[in-house]
Coordinates of C-alpha atoms and ligand atoms in Angstrom, one line a residue:
X22 CA -50.8 18.2 219.9
X23 CA -54.5 18.9 220.0
X24 CA -56.9 16.0 219.2
X25 CA -59.1 16.6 216.1
X26 CA -62.0 17.8 218.3
X27 CA -59.8 20.4 220.1
X28 CA -58.0 21.6 217.0
X29 CA -59.5 24.8 215.6
X30 CA -59.7 25.8 212.0
X31 CA -59.1 29.5 211.7
X32 CA -60.1 31.7 208.8
X33 CA -57.9 34.5 207.8
X34 CA -58.9 37.4 205.5
X35 CA -56.7 37.8 202.5
X36 CA -55.4 41.3 202.0
X37 CA -53.3 40.7 198.8
X38 CA -56.1 39.9 196.4
X39 CA -54.4 41.2 193.3
X40 CA -50.9 40.0 194.0
X41 CA -51.0 37.2 191.5
X42 CA -51.8 39.5 188.6
X43 CA -48.4 39.2 187.0
X44 CA -48.4 35.4 187.2
X45 CA -47.2 34.3 183.8
X46 CA -49.9 32.2 182.2
X47 CA -48.8 28.7 181.2
X48 CA -46.5 28.0 184.2
X49 CA -47.8 25.1 186.3
X50 CA -47.6 26.9 189.6
X51 CA -45.9 30.0 191.0
X52 CA -42.3 31.0 190.7
X53 CA -41.2 34.2 192.4
X54 CA -38.5 35.7 194.5
X55 CA -38.4 34.6 198.1
X56 CA -39.0 38.2 199.0
X57 CA -42.4 38.1 197.2
X58 CA -43.2 34.8 198.9
X59 CA -42.4 36.4 202.3
X60 CA -45.2 38.9 201.9
X61 CA -48.0 38.2 204.5
X62 CA -50.5 35.7 203.3
X63 CA -48.9 35.3 199.9
X64 CA -48.0 31.6 200.0
X65 CA -51.2 30.9 202.1
X66 CA -53.5 32.5 199.5
X67 CA -52.0 30.5 196.6
X68 CA -52.2 27.2 198.6
X69 CA -55.8 28.0 199.5
X70 CA -56.5 28.5 195.8
X71 CA -54.9 25.1 195.0
X72 CA -57.0 23.3 197.6
X73 CA -60.2 25.0 196.4
X74 CA -59.4 24.0 192.8
X75 CA -57.8 20.6 192.8
X76 CA -60.4 17.8 192.5
X77 CA -61.1 15.4 195.4
X78 CA -59.2 17.2 198.1
X79 CA -61.7 16.2 200.9
X80 CA -60.6 12.7 201.9
X81 CA -57.8 12.6 199.4
X82 CA -54.0 12.0 199.7
X83 CA -51.5 14.6 198.7
X84 CA -47.7 14.3 198.1
X85 CA -45.7 17.2 199.4
X86 CA -41.9 18.0 199.4
X87 CA -39.3 20.2 197.8
X88 CA -35.8 20.7 196.7
X89 CA -34.6 21.9 200.1
X90 CA -34.2 25.5 199.2
X91 CA -34.5 28.3 201.7
X92 CA -38.2 28.4 202.9
X93 CA -38.8 24.7 202.2
X94 CA -39.6 23.5 205.7
X95 CA -41.5 26.6 206.6
X96 CA -43.7 26.3 203.6
X97 CA -44.3 22.6 204.3
X98 CA -45.6 23.4 207.7
X99 CA -48.0 26.1 206.3
X100 CA -49.3 23.7 203.7
X101 CA -49.8 20.9 206.2
X102 CA -52.0 23.2 208.3
X103 CA -54.0 24.5 205.3
X104 CA -54.4 20.9 204.0
X105 CA -55.7 19.7 207.4
X106 CA -58.3 22.5 207.4
X107 CA -59.4 21.4 203.9
X108 CA -60.0 17.8 205.3
X109 CA -57.4 16.0 203.3
X110 CA -57.1 12.4 204.5
X111 CA -53.3 12.3 204.3
X112 CA -50.3 14.3 203.3
X113 CA -47.3 12.2 202.4
X114 CA -44.1 14.1 202.9
X115 CA -40.4 13.1 203.3
X116 CA -37.8 13.4 206.0
X117 CA -36.8 17.1 206.1
X118 CA -39.1 17.6 203.2
X119 CA -36.5 16.6 200.6
X120 CA -38.2 15.3 197.5
X121 CA -37.1 15.5 193.9
X122 CA -39.6 16.4 191.2
X123 CA -39.4 13.0 189.4
X124 CA -39.6 11.2 192.8
X125 CA -42.7 13.2 193.7
X126 CA -44.3 12.3 190.4
X127 CA -43.6 8.6 191.1
X128 CA -45.1 8.9 194.6
X129 CA -48.2 10.5 193.3
X130 CA -48.7 7.6 190.9
X131 CA -47.8 4.9 193.3
X132 CA -49.9 6.2 196.2
X133 CA -52.9 7.1 194.0
X134 CA -52.7 10.7 195.3
X135 CA -55.0 13.4 194.1
X136 CA -51.8 15.3 193.2
X137 CA -48.8 16.9 194.7
X138 CA -47.2 20.2 195.7
X139 CA -43.5 20.5 194.9
X140 CA -41.7 23.4 196.5
X141 CA -39.1 24.4 194.1
X142 CA -38.1 27.1 191.7
X143 CA -36.2 24.4 189.8
X144 CA -32.9 25.7 188.4
X145 CA -33.3 29.2 189.7
X146 CA -31.0 30.2 192.5
X147 CA -32.2 29.8 196.1
X148 CA -31.3 31.3 199.6
X149 CA -32.7 34.4 201.3
X150 CA -32.1 36.4 198.1
X151 CA -33.1 33.7 195.6
X152 CA -36.3 32.4 194.3
X153 CA -39.0 30.1 195.6
X154 CA -41.7 28.2 193.8
X155 CA -44.8 26.1 194.2
X156 CA -45.3 23.5 191.5
X157 CA -48.7 21.8 191.3
X158 CA -49.0 18.3 189.9
X159 CA -52.2 16.4 189.1
X160 CA -53.3 12.9 189.8
X161 CA -51.3 11.5 186.9
X162 CA -48.1 12.8 188.5
X163 CA -47.5 15.4 185.9
X164 CA -47.5 19.2 186.0
X165 CA -51.0 20.7 186.3
X166 CA -52.6 21.1 182.9
X167 CA -53.1 24.5 181.4
X168 CA -56.8 24.4 182.4
X169 CA -56.1 23.5 186.0
X170 CA -53.4 26.1 186.2
X171 CA -55.8 28.7 184.8
X172 CA -58.5 27.7 187.3
X173 CA -56.1 28.1 190.2
X174 CA -55.1 31.5 188.9
X175 CA -58.7 32.6 188.5
X176 CA -59.4 31.3 192.1
X177 CA -56.7 33.6 193.5
X178 CA -58.5 36.6 192.1
X179 CA -61.8 35.6 193.9
X180 CA -60.2 34.7 197.2
X181 CA -61.3 36.6 200.3
X182 CA -59.9 34.3 203.0
X183 CA -58.0 31.1 203.6
X184 CA -58.4 28.5 206.3
X185 CA -55.8 26.7 208.3
X186 CA -55.7 24.5 211.3
X187 CA -54.2 26.2 214.4
X188 CA -51.7 23.7 215.6
X189 CA -48.0 23.5 216.5
X190 CA -45.6 22.4 213.8
X191 CA -45.4 18.7 213.0
X192 CA -41.9 17.3 213.3
X193 CA -40.8 15.9 209.9
X194 CA -37.2 15.0 210.7
X195 CA -38.0 11.3 211.2
X196 CA -40.1 8.8 209.4
X197 CA -43.5 7.9 210.8
X198 CA -47.2 8.8 210.9
X199 CA -48.5 11.8 212.9
X200 CA -52.0 13.1 213.2
X201 CA -52.7 16.8 212.4
X202 CA -56.4 17.5 213.2
X203 CA -58.3 14.8 211.4
X204 CA -55.5 14.4 208.8
X205 CA -52.4 12.0 208.9
X206 CA -49.0 13.4 208.1
X207 CA -47.0 10.4 206.8
X208 CA -43.2 11.1 206.7
X209 CA -41.3 8.7 204.5
X210 CA -37.9 8.3 203.0
X211 CA -38.1 10.3 199.8
X212 CA -35.4 8.2 198.0
X213 CA -36.7 4.6 198.6
X214 CA -39.6 4.4 196.1
X215 CA -37.6 6.2 193.4
X216 CA -34.7 3.8 193.7
X217 CA -37.1 0.8 193.5
X218 CA -38.5 2.3 190.2
X219 CA -35.0 2.7 188.8
X220 CA -34.2 -1.0 189.7
X221 CA -37.2 -2.1 187.6
X222 CA -36.0 -0.1 184.5
X223 CA -32.3 -0.7 184.5
X224 CA -29.9 -3.7 184.7
X225 CA -27.8 -2.5 187.7
X226 CA -25.4 -5.5 187.3
X227 CA -24.2 -4.4 183.9
X228 CA -23.8 -0.8 185.0
X229 CA -21.9 -2.0 188.0
X230 CA -19.6 -4.0 185.7
X231 CA -19.0 -0.9 183.6
X232 CA -18.1 1.2 186.7
X233 CA -15.8 -1.6 187.8
X234 CA -13.8 -1.5 184.6
X235 CA -11.7 1.3 183.3
X236 CA -14.5 3.8 183.4
X237 CA -14.5 6.9 185.6
X238 CA -17.6 8.8 186.6
X239 CA -18.4 12.1 188.3
X240 CA -21.8 13.4 189.2
X241 CA -22.5 17.0 190.3
X242 CA -25.6 17.3 192.4
X243 CA -25.1 21.1 192.5
X244 CA -25.8 21.3 196.3
X245 CA -29.4 20.5 195.4
X246 CA -32.0 17.7 195.7
X247 CA -30.3 14.9 193.8
X248 CA -27.5 14.5 196.3
X249 CA -29.2 11.9 198.5
X250 CA -30.6 10.1 195.4
X251 CA -27.2 10.0 193.6
X252 CA -25.3 8.8 196.8
X253 CA -27.7 5.9 197.1
X254 CA -27.9 5.0 193.4
X255 CA -24.4 5.6 192.2
X256 CA -22.2 5.0 195.2
X257 CA -24.2 2.6 197.4
X258 CA -26.0 0.4 194.8
X259 CA -23.8 0.7 191.7
X260 CA -20.6 0.8 193.8
X261 CA -19.0 3.8 192.2
X262 CA -16.2 5.0 194.4
X263 CA -17.0 7.4 197.3
X264 CA -16.5 10.9 196.1
X265 CA -18.2 10.2 192.7
X266 CA -21.0 12.4 193.8
X267 CA -19.8 16.0 194.4
X268 CA -21.8 18.8 196.0
X269 CA -24.1 16.0 197.3
X270 CA -25.6 17.7 200.3
X271 CA -28.8 19.7 199.6
X272 CA -28.1 23.3 200.9
X273 CA -30.7 26.0 201.4
X274 CA -28.9 28.4 199.1
X275 CA -27.3 25.7 196.9
X276 CA -23.9 26.9 198.2
X277 CA -24.5 30.3 196.5
X278 CA -24.6 28.6 193.1
X279 CA -27.1 28.6 190.3
X280 CA -28.3 24.9 190.2
X281 CA -28.8 24.9 186.5
X282 CA -26.8 22.1 184.8
X283 CA -25.5 23.8 181.7
X284 CA -22.1 24.8 180.4
X285 CA -22.3 28.2 182.1
X286 CA -23.6 27.3 185.6
X287 CA -21.9 23.9 185.9
X288 CA -18.7 25.3 184.4
X289 CA -16.5 23.5 187.0
X290 CA -17.8 20.1 185.9
X291 CA -17.6 21.1 182.2
X292 CA -13.9 22.1 182.7
X293 CA -13.1 18.7 184.3
X294 CA -14.5 16.8 181.3
X295 CA -14.1 19.1 178.4
X296 CA -10.7 20.8 179.1
X297 CA -8.9 18.6 181.6
X298 CA -10.5 15.4 180.1
X299 CA -10.4 13.8 183.5
X300 CA -13.4 11.4 183.5
X301 CA -15.0 9.0 181.1
X302 CA -18.4 10.4 182.0
X303 CA -19.8 13.4 183.9
X304 CA -23.3 14.5 184.6
X305 CA -25.2 17.1 186.7
X306 CA -28.8 17.7 187.7
X307 CA -30.7 20.9 188.5
X308 CA -32.2 22.2 191.8
X309 CA -35.2 19.8 191.8
X310 CA -33.6 16.9 190.0
X311 CA -35.6 16.9 186.7
X312 CA -32.9 18.3 184.4
X313 CA -29.7 16.6 183.3
X314 CA -26.5 17.5 181.6
X315 CA -24.5 14.7 180.0
X316 CA -20.7 15.0 179.3
X317 CA -18.2 12.6 178.0
X318 CA -14.4 13.0 177.9
X319 CA -13.9 16.1 175.7
X320 CA -17.6 15.9 174.6
X321 CA -20.7 17.8 175.5
X322 CA -23.9 16.0 174.6
X323 CA -26.5 18.5 173.4
X324 CA -29.8 17.7 175.2
X325 CA -31.7 17.3 171.9
X326 CA -29.0 14.8 170.7
X327 CA -29.3 13.0 174.1
X328 CA -33.0 12.4 173.5
X329 CA -32.2 11.1 170.0
X330 CA -29.4 8.8 171.3
X331 CA -31.5 7.4 174.1
X332 CA -34.3 6.7 171.5
X333 CA -32.0 5.0 169.1
X334 CA -30.5 2.8 171.8
X335 CA -33.5 2.2 174.0
X336 CA -33.4 -1.5 173.2
X337 CA -30.3 -1.8 175.4
X338 CA -32.3 -0.6 178.4
X339 CA -34.5 -3.4 180.0
X340 CA -37.4 -1.1 180.8
X341 CA -37.7 -0.3 177.1
X342 CA -36.4 -3.4 175.5
X343 CA -39.9 -4.3 174.2
X344 CA -39.9 -1.3 171.9
X345 CA -41.2 2.2 172.2
X346 CA -44.6 3.4 171.1
X347 CA -43.6 6.8 169.9
X348 CA -41.6 9.9 170.9
X349 CA -42.3 13.6 171.5
X350 CA -40.1 16.7 171.7
X351 CA -40.9 20.3 172.5
X352 CA -41.1 22.6 169.4
X353 CA -37.7 24.3 170.0
X354 CA -35.9 21.0 170.6
X355 CA -33.9 20.0 167.5
X356 CA -35.2 17.5 165.0
X357 CA -32.5 15.0 165.9
X358 CA -35.1 12.6 167.4
X359 CA -37.4 13.0 164.4
X360 CA -34.7 11.3 162.3
X361 CA -34.5 8.4 164.7
X362 CA -38.3 8.0 164.9
X363 CA -38.5 8.0 161.1
X364 CA -35.9 5.2 161.0
X365 CA -37.8 3.2 163.7
X366 CA -41.1 3.8 162.0
X367 CA -42.7 5.4 165.1
X368 CA -44.6 8.7 165.5
X369 CA -42.8 11.8 166.6
X370 CA -45.0 14.5 168.2
X371 CA -44.1 18.2 168.4
X372 CA -45.5 19.9 171.5
X373 CA -45.1 23.4 173.0
X374 CA -42.4 24.0 175.6
X375 CA -43.2 22.6 179.1
X376 CA -43.5 19.1 180.3
X377 CA -47.2 19.3 180.9
X378 CA -47.8 18.9 177.2
X379 CA -46.4 15.4 177.2
X380 CA -48.8 14.3 179.8
X381 CA -51.8 13.4 177.6
X382 CA -49.6 11.6 175.0
X383 CA -47.9 9.6 177.8
X384 CA -51.3 8.8 179.5
X385 CA -52.7 7.6 176.2
X386 CA -49.7 5.4 175.6
X387 CA -48.9 7.1 172.4
X388 CA -45.3 7.9 173.4
X389 CA -42.7 6.2 175.5
X390 CA -39.8 8.8 175.5
X391 CA -39.9 12.5 175.4
X392 CA -37.6 15.5 175.9
X393 CA -36.8 19.2 175.7
X394 CA -33.7 21.0 174.6
X395 CA -33.6 22.6 178.1
X396 CA -31.8 19.6 179.5
X397 CA -35.0 17.6 180.1
X398 CA -35.4 14.0 179.2
X399 CA -37.9 11.5 180.4
X400 CA -40.3 8.6 179.7
X401 CA -43.6 7.0 180.7
X402 CA -42.1 5.8 184.0
X403 CA -43.2 9.1 185.6
X404 CA -44.9 12.3 184.3
X405 CA -42.0 14.6 184.8
X406 CA -38.6 14.9 183.2
X407 CA -36.1 12.9 185.2
X408 CA -32.4 13.9 185.5
X409 CA -31.0 10.8 187.2
X410 CA -33.0 8.5 185.0
X411 CA -31.3 10.1 182.0
X412 CA -27.9 9.5 183.6
X413 CA -28.8 5.9 184.1
X414 CA -30.0 5.6 180.5
X415 CA -26.6 6.8 179.3
X416 CA -24.7 4.5 181.7
X417 CA -26.8 1.5 180.6
X418 CA -26.1 2.3 176.9
X419 CA -22.4 2.7 177.6
X420 CA -22.4 -0.5 179.6
X421 CA -23.7 -2.4 176.6
X422 CA -22.0 -0.6 173.7
X423 CA -18.6 -0.1 175.4
X424 CA -17.8 3.0 173.3
X425 CA -16.9 6.4 174.6
X426 CA -19.5 9.1 174.7
X427 CA -17.7 10.9 171.9
X428 CA -17.7 7.7 169.8
X429 CA -21.4 7.2 170.5
X430 CA -22.1 10.7 169.2
X431 CA -19.9 10.3 166.1
X432 CA -21.6 7.0 165.3
X433 CA -25.0 8.5 165.8
X434 CA -24.3 11.4 163.4
X435 CA -22.8 9.1 160.8
X436 CA -26.0 7.2 160.8
X437 CA -28.6 10.0 161.0
X438 CA -26.7 13.2 160.0
X439 CA -26.1 16.0 162.5
X440 CA -28.6 18.6 163.7
X441 CA -26.3 21.4 164.7
X442 CA -28.1 23.2 167.5
X443 CA -27.7 26.0 170.0
X444 CA -29.8 28.1 172.3
X445 CA -28.9 31.8 173.0
X446 CA -30.4 33.2 176.2
X447 CA -30.6 37.0 176.8
X448 CA -31.4 37.2 180.5
X449 CA -32.6 40.2 182.5
X450 CA -33.9 42.2 179.5
X451 CA -36.2 45.0 180.4
X452 CA -39.7 43.6 179.9
X453 CA -41.0 46.3 177.6
X454 CA -37.9 46.1 175.5
X455 CA -38.3 42.4 175.1
X456 CA -42.0 42.7 174.3
X457 CA -41.4 45.4 171.7
X458 CA -38.7 43.3 170.0
X459 CA -40.9 40.2 170.0
X460 CA -44.0 42.0 168.7
X461 CA -42.1 43.7 165.9
X462 CA -40.6 40.4 164.8
X463 CA -44.0 38.7 164.9
X464 CA -45.4 41.4 162.6
X465 CA -42.4 40.9 160.2
X466 CA -42.9 37.1 159.9
X467 CA -45.5 37.1 157.0
X468 CA -43.2 39.3 154.9
X469 CA -40.3 36.7 155.2
X470 CA -42.1 33.8 153.6
X471 CA -40.5 32.9 150.2
X472 CA -37.6 35.3 150.7
X473 CA -33.8 34.6 151.1
X474 CA -32.7 33.9 154.6
X475 CA -29.2 32.7 155.7
X476 CA -28.5 31.1 152.3
X477 CA -31.9 29.4 152.0
X478 CA -35.5 30.4 151.5
X479 CA -38.1 30.9 154.2
X480 CA -40.7 28.1 154.1
X481 CA -42.7 28.7 157.2
X482 CA -42.8 31.8 159.5
X483 CA -45.4 31.9 162.2
X484 CA -46.3 31.8 165.9
X485 CA -46.6 28.2 166.8
X486 CA -50.0 26.9 168.0
X487 CA -50.6 23.4 169.2
X488 CA -53.8 21.3 169.2
X489 CA -53.6 18.5 171.8
X490 CA -54.3 15.2 169.9
X491 CA -56.2 13.8 172.8
X492 CA -58.3 16.5 174.4
X493 CA -58.2 18.8 171.3
X494 CA -57.3 21.8 173.5
X495 CA -55.5 24.6 171.6
X496 CA -52.4 26.4 173.0
X497 CA -51.5 29.5 171.0
X498 CA -48.6 31.8 171.1
X499 CA -46.0 29.1 171.8
X500 CA -43.0 30.8 170.0
X501 CA -42.1 32.5 166.8
X502 CA -40.6 30.1 164.2
X503 CA -38.8 30.6 161.0
X504 CA -38.3 27.4 159.0
X505 CA -36.2 27.3 155.9
X506 CA -36.3 25.1 152.8
X507 CA -33.0 23.5 153.9
X508 CA -34.8 22.5 157.1
X509 CA -32.9 25.0 159.2
X510 CA -35.0 26.3 162.0
X511 CA -35.0 29.5 164.1
X512 CA -37.3 29.9 167.1
X513 CA -37.7 32.9 169.4
X514 CA -39.7 32.7 172.7
X515 CA -39.9 34.5 175.9
X516 CA -39.2 32.5 179.0
X517 CA -42.1 31.7 181.4
X518 CA -39.8 30.8 184.3
X519 CA -37.4 33.7 184.7
X520 CA -38.2 36.0 187.6
X521 CA -36.1 39.1 186.8
X522 CA -37.2 41.1 183.8
X523 CA -37.6 39.1 180.6
X524 CA -35.5 36.3 179.2
X525 CA -35.4 36.1 175.5
X526 CA -34.5 32.7 174.1
X527 CA -33.2 32.2 170.5
X528 CA -33.0 28.6 169.3
X529 CA -30.9 27.8 166.2
X530 CA -30.8 24.6 164.2
X531 CA -29.3 23.5 161.0
X532 CA -29.0 20.1 159.5
X533 CA -26.0 18.5 157.8
X534 CA -26.7 15.1 156.2
X535 CA -24.3 12.1 156.4
X536 CA -21.4 12.8 154.1
X537 CA -21.2 16.5 155.1
X538 CA -19.0 18.1 157.8
X539 CA -20.1 16.5 161.0
X540 CA -17.3 17.8 163.3
X541 CA -17.8 21.5 163.3
X542 CA -18.2 23.7 166.4
X543 CA -22.0 24.4 166.5
X544 CA -21.5 28.1 166.9
X545 CA -19.4 28.1 163.6
X546 CA -21.9 25.9 161.8
X547 CA -24.8 28.1 162.9
X548 CA -23.0 31.4 162.2
X549 CA -25.1 32.4 159.1
X550 CA -28.4 31.8 161.1
X551 CA -27.0 33.6 164.2
X552 CA -26.0 36.7 162.1
X553 CA -29.2 36.8 160.2
X554 CA -31.6 36.6 163.2
X555 CA -29.5 39.0 165.2
X556 CA -29.9 41.7 162.6
X557 CA -33.5 40.9 161.7
X558 CA -34.6 41.0 165.3
X559 CA -32.3 43.9 166.2
X560 CA -31.2 42.1 169.3
X561 CA -28.1 44.0 170.1
X562 CA -29.6 47.4 169.1
X563 CA -32.7 46.9 171.3
X564 CA -31.3 45.1 174.3
X565 CA -27.8 46.7 174.4
X566 CA -26.4 43.2 174.8
X567 CA -23.4 42.4 172.6
X568 CA -23.7 38.7 173.4
X569 CA -26.1 36.3 175.0
X570 CA -26.0 35.7 178.8
X571 CA -25.9 31.9 178.3
X572 CA -25.0 29.9 175.2
X573 CA -25.9 26.3 175.1
Ligands
LIG616 C1 -37.9 26.5 180.8 C2 -37.5 25.6 179.7 C3 -38.6 24.6 179.5 C4 -38.9 23.8 180.8 C5 -39.2 24.8 181.9 C6 -39.4 24.2 183.2 O1 -39.0 27.3 180.5 O2 -37.2 26.3 178.5 O3 -38.2 23.7 178.5 O4 -40.0 23.0 180.6 O5 -38.1 25.8 182.0 O6 -38.2 23.5 183.6 P1 -38.9 28.7 179.9 O7 -40.4 29.2 179.8 O8 -38.2 29.6 180.9 O9 -38.2 28.7 178.6 V1 -37.9 23.2 185.3 O10 -36.5 22.3 185.3 O11 -38.5 24.4 186.0 O12 -39.1 22.2 185.8
LIG617 CO1 -36.1 21.5 187.3

């Protein structure tokens, strides 16, 4: 390897100036097909824009890793060389570049880094035909704010060249410190710090006891990043039997699967718990480890309910035993947690979709727990949602309450009433079809107010806008909502993370108070809303799809 004096910083002229034009505003980073990322200078240009925009790059420390998908190590090498040319003091990466999103968030915070780059397209498929992504996190450990994201995007439009250090690759298959030009590449074990954090929050002894008793557990890492974390936490430290963690080796193509922990893409696990009723508890995480799905024997826990249950039972978890400051949920997430917050006498904030909107509330210590309907749950321990943390929350609650998951849910609904909830996703819709459907519906909204809708009357019909309580920034266009007098809610948004055509998401919620029917199938309970929105928005007519691609 060349010494700093010998190493040369090269400049390369960028030829793909306009290639980020179709970047969807609002996403904290870039998520595209691997094919797009393979275009010459594409990744390099985006990384250059990050280093030109992120504050304090010169002399700073950056955290870098990914979910192990196809292209992970190659991208790490590219970023190391561009980072060295930008005079970073240090890049902390992990052995073979494996680092989950919540673990990255923790490292950024622990090591006082200027931020991090996480190579992941989250729950999107990987491999040579799959997707790749670059997520940018700020110094608080959370996804880049909208303003930082927009500045990076603007920078890509102005770029004429990028710089990198000409040097051989740095070996990252073993821990240690290696110089790269004037920069240090520090390779660490990506699991260690995260495990230490979990030990601070949870009582491992009581979970161990639960697992020792008549309680069976299965965890599906979906061939993605959580494998090494789950092996260490569940099997080595909590002494769950070997084999508890399935699909525990991160694979470049996730074994050809779609690493999205929901009833469609984790159907094997769902079948084991829901149909075969084989285990007391089952869980899965997504590609980069920030999402979670919780299952009990014969019982699927809706993510919105999961947030509500964790909030109502937080006092059983040592890390939260002193009480919680407040909670937040994304707008399309059901109001189940609102009912718990009301009971606890704490604030409940409603934010737009995307974890970045929780950042300011967490930093200001206004909330302790937060979550999204899209299988995301988390707390102030990091600034990302955290899949394995949610699994440990449930195990801790179960270890104290000694009820089954189904009994916990029943008990919860008996106390707070039930927020029946479902999300219908229409994937791969032609973009202009989706846009036309959306625009037409938006224009119709004002005419709905005061009128009959699915057996109730429309109270609010608008496009959700959010004013951040801390920095007062306004985020408009966050989803169409129709709220009825009986507190039913219907939301329609377009996905910002899909990479093929447009994905239309329809969120449905209706509330049944204690005393009403609490044991219905959600699709049955929501039938009137489903029918009404389908005909109002002309979903089948316009998309040609008879049913949604994914029903949660
Ligand atoms: C989806 C979810 C959203 C989540 C985002 C990132 O976004 O709906 O709740 O924050 O993915 O999750 P969209 O725009 O496709 O609906 V992940 O696991 O990529 O960090
Ligand atoms: Co994810």
